[in-house]
C-alpha positions as semicolon CSV with decimal commas, in nm:
position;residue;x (nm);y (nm);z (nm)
1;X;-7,837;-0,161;6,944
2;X;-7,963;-0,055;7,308
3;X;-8,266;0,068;7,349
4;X;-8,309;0,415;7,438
5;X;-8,396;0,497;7,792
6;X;-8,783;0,580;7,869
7;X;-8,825;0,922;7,924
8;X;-8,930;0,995;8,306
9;X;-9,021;1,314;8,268
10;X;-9,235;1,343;7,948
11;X;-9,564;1,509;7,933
12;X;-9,828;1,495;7,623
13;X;-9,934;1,833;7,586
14;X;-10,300;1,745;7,629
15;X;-10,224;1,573;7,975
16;X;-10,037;1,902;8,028
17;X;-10,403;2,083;7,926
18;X;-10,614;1,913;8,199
19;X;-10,376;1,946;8,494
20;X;-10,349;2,322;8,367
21;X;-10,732;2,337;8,436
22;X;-10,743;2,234;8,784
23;X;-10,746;2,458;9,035
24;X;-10,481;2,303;9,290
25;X;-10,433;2,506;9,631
26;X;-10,036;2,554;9,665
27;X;-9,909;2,414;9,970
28;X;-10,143;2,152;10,029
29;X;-10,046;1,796;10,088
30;X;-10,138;1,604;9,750
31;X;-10,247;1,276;9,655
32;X;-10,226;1,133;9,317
33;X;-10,429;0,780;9,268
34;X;-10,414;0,538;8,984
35;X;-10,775;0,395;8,920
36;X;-10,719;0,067;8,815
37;X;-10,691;-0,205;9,044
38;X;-10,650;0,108;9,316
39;X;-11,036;0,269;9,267
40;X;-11,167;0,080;9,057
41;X;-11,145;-0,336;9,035
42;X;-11,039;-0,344;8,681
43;X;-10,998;-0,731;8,643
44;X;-11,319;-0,799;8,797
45;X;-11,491;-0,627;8,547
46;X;-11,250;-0,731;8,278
47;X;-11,312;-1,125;8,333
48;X;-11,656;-1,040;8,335
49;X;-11,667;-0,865;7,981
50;X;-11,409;-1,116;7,848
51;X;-11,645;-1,421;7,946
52;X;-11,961;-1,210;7,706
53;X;-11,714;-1,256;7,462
54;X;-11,641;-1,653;7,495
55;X;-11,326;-1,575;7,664
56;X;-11,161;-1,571;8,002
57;X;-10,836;-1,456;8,186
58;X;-10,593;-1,721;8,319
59;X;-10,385;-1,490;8,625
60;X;-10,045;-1,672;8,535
61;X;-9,812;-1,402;8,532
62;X;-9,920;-1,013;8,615
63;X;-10,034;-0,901;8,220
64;X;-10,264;-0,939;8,019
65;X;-10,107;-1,018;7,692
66;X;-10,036;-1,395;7,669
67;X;-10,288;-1,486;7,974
68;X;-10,668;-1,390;7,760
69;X;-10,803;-1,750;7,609
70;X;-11,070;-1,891;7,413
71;X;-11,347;-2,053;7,682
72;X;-11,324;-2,446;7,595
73;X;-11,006;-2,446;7,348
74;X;-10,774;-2,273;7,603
75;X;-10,605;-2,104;7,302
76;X;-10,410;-1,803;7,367
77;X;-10,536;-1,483;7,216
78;X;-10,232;-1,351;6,994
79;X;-10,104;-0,992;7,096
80;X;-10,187;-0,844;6,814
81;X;-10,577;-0,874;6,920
82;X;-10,527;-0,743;7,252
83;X;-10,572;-0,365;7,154
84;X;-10,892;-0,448;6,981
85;X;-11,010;-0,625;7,330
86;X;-10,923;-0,397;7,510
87;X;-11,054;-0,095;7,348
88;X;-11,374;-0,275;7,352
89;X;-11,348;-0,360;7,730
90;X;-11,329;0,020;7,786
91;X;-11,604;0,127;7,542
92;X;-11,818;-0,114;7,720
93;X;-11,709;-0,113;8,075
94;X;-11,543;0,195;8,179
95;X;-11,893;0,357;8,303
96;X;-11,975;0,036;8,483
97;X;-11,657;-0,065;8,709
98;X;-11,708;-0,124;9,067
99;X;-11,475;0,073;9,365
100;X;-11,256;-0,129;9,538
101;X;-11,419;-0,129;9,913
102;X;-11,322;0,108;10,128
103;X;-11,144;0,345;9,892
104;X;-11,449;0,626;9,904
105;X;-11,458;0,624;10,254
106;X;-11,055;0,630;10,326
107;X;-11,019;0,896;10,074
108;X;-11,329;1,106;10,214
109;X;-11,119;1,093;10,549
110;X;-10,790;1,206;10,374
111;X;-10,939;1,489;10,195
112;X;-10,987;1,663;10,512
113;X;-10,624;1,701;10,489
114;X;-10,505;1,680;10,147
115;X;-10,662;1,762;9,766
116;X;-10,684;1,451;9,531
117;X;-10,634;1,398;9,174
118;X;-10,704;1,066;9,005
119;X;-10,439;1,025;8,716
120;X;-10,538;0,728;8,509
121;X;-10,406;0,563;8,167
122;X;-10,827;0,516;8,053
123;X;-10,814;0,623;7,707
124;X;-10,867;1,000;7,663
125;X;-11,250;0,922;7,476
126;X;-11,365;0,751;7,812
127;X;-11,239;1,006;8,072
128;X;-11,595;1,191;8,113
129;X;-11,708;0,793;8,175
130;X;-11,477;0,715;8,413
131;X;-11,510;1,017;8,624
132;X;-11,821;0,946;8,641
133;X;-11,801;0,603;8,739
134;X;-11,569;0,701;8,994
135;X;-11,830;1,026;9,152
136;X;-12,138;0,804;9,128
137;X;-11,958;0,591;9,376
138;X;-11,834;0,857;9,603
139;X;-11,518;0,916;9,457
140;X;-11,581;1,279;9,300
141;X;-11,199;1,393;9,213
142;X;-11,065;1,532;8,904
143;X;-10,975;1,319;8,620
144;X;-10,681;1,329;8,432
145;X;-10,631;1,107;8,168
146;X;-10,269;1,027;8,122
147;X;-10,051;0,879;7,794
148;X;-9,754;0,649;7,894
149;X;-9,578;0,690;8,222
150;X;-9,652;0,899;8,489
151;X;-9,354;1,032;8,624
152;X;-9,379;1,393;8,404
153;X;-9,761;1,438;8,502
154;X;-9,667;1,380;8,877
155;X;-9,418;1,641;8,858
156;X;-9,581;1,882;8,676
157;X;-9,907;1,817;8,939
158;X;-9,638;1,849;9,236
159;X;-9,510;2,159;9,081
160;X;-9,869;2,320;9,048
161;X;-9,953;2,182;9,446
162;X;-9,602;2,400;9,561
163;X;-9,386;2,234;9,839
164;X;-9,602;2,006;10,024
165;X;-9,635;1,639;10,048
166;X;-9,740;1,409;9,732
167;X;-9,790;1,040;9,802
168;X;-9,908;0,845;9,484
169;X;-10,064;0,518;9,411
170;X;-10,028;0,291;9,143
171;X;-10,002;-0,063;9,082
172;X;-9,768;-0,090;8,785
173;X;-9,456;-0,073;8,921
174;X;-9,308;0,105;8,579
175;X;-9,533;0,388;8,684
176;X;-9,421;0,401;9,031
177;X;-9,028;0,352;8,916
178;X;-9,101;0,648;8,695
179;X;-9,238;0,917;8,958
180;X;-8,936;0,840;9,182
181;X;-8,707;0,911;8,924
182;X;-8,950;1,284;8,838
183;X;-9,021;1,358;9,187
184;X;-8,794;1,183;9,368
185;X;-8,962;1,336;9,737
186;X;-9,286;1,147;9,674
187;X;-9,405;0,906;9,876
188;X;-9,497;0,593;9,649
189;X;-9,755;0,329;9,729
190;X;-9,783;0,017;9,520
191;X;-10,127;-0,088;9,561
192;X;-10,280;-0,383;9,351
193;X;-10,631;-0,425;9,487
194;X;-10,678;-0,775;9,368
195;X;-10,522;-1,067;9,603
196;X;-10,485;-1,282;9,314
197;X;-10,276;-1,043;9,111
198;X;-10,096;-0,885;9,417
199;X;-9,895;-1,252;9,484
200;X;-9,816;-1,277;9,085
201;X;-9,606;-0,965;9,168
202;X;-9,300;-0,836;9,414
203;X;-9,324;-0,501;9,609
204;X;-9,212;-0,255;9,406
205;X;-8,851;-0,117;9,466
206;X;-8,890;0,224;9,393
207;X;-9,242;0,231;9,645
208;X;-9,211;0,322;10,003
209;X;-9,497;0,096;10,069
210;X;-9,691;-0,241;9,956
211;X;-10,099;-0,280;10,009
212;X;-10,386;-0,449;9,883
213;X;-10,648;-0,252;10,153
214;X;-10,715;0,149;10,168
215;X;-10,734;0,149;10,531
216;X;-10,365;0,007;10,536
217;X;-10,277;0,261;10,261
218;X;-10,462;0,583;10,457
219;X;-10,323;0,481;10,794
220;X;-9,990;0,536;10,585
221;X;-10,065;0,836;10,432
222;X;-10,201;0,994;10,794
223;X;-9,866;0,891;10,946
224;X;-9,669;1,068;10,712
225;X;-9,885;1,376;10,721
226;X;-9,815;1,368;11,096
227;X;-9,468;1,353;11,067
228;X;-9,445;1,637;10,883
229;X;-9,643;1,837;11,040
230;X;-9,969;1,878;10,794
């Protein structure tokens, strides 16, 4: 039997909660950012924890499952431990990530013409940690901690910002596929911020453009804010 198709457009109600506290200004250009590996340089910190553990990340393929093993017996960590590394990584680590360079400052410059929102998959126990990771480092947005894709959450954000630009940033390209199938008028950046992972992956298809820098992505979002007159 065929799977069932992911739904695009669904929103857990206590994603719904947090976007329902912000105060978005209606008619203002919007920008939606992923944190990690866009902020914040997830694997970095990752291989770091992994290595306190006796372990290390080999970047074969872009994921994580299948590429975590055993420092000295190269043995693959099964899947079914993943979840329990993980949730570790981000009890640990979450507070303690490090911005990708150059995001503070580029997104500084684009507030002066657009409101920001940082909607990130960190689970829902470490969003008060990640925020303020991300403000002790100059990048002092609203957090919204998101459950599965992100295509309902960008909608209902666009909805709540009225009819003005949204450009969002992610570098899973299910996420990205996913917001142009909810809002089909954003304007979709794939961004991986490491090197190494960026050439373990194509551009996106559904993304309207393919980074690893946040000058390259600002320049970007500054053009299209020009032609469209915001």
């Amino acid at each position: 039997m065929k799977a069932p198709e992911p739904d695009f457009l669904a929103l857990d109600a206590a994603v719904q909660a947090q976007i329902d506290a912000l105060d978005l200004a209606p008619g203002r250009p919007l920008i939606i950012s992923d944190a990690d590996e866009v902020l914040l340089q997830f694997v970095q910190g990752l291989e770091i924890y992994l290595e306190r553990q006796g372990l290390w990340l080999d970047l074969q393929s872009f994921a994580l499952t299948g590429n975590v093993r055993r420092i000295g017996t190269n043995e693959r960590i099964p899947a079914a431990e993943m979840p329990d590394i993980l949730g570790g990584f981000f009890a640990s680590e979450t507070a303690s990530l490090k911005a990708v360079p150059d995001a503070a400052e580029t997104l500084a410059d684009l507030s002066k013409r657009a409101q920001i929102v940082v909607l990130t998959n960190v689970p829902q126990d470490q969003r008060a940690a990640r925020a303020a990771c991300l403000a002790g480092q100059g990048l002092d947005y609203p957090v919204i901690a998101n459950t599965g894709l992100k295509g309902g959450a960008v909608r209902y954000l666009a909805e709540a910002a009225g009819r003005a630009p949204v450009f969002f940033l992610d570098d899973i390209p299910h996420n990205i596929s996913a917001v142009a199938k909810a809002h089909e008028e954003s304007q979709r950046i794939h961004f991986i911020a490491d090197e190494r992972l960026a050439k373990l992956l194509p551009p996106c298809d559904d993304g309207h453009f393919h980074t690893t820098k946040w000058q390259l992505a600002g320049d970007f979002i500054h053009s299209r804010l020009d032609e469209t007159g915001f």
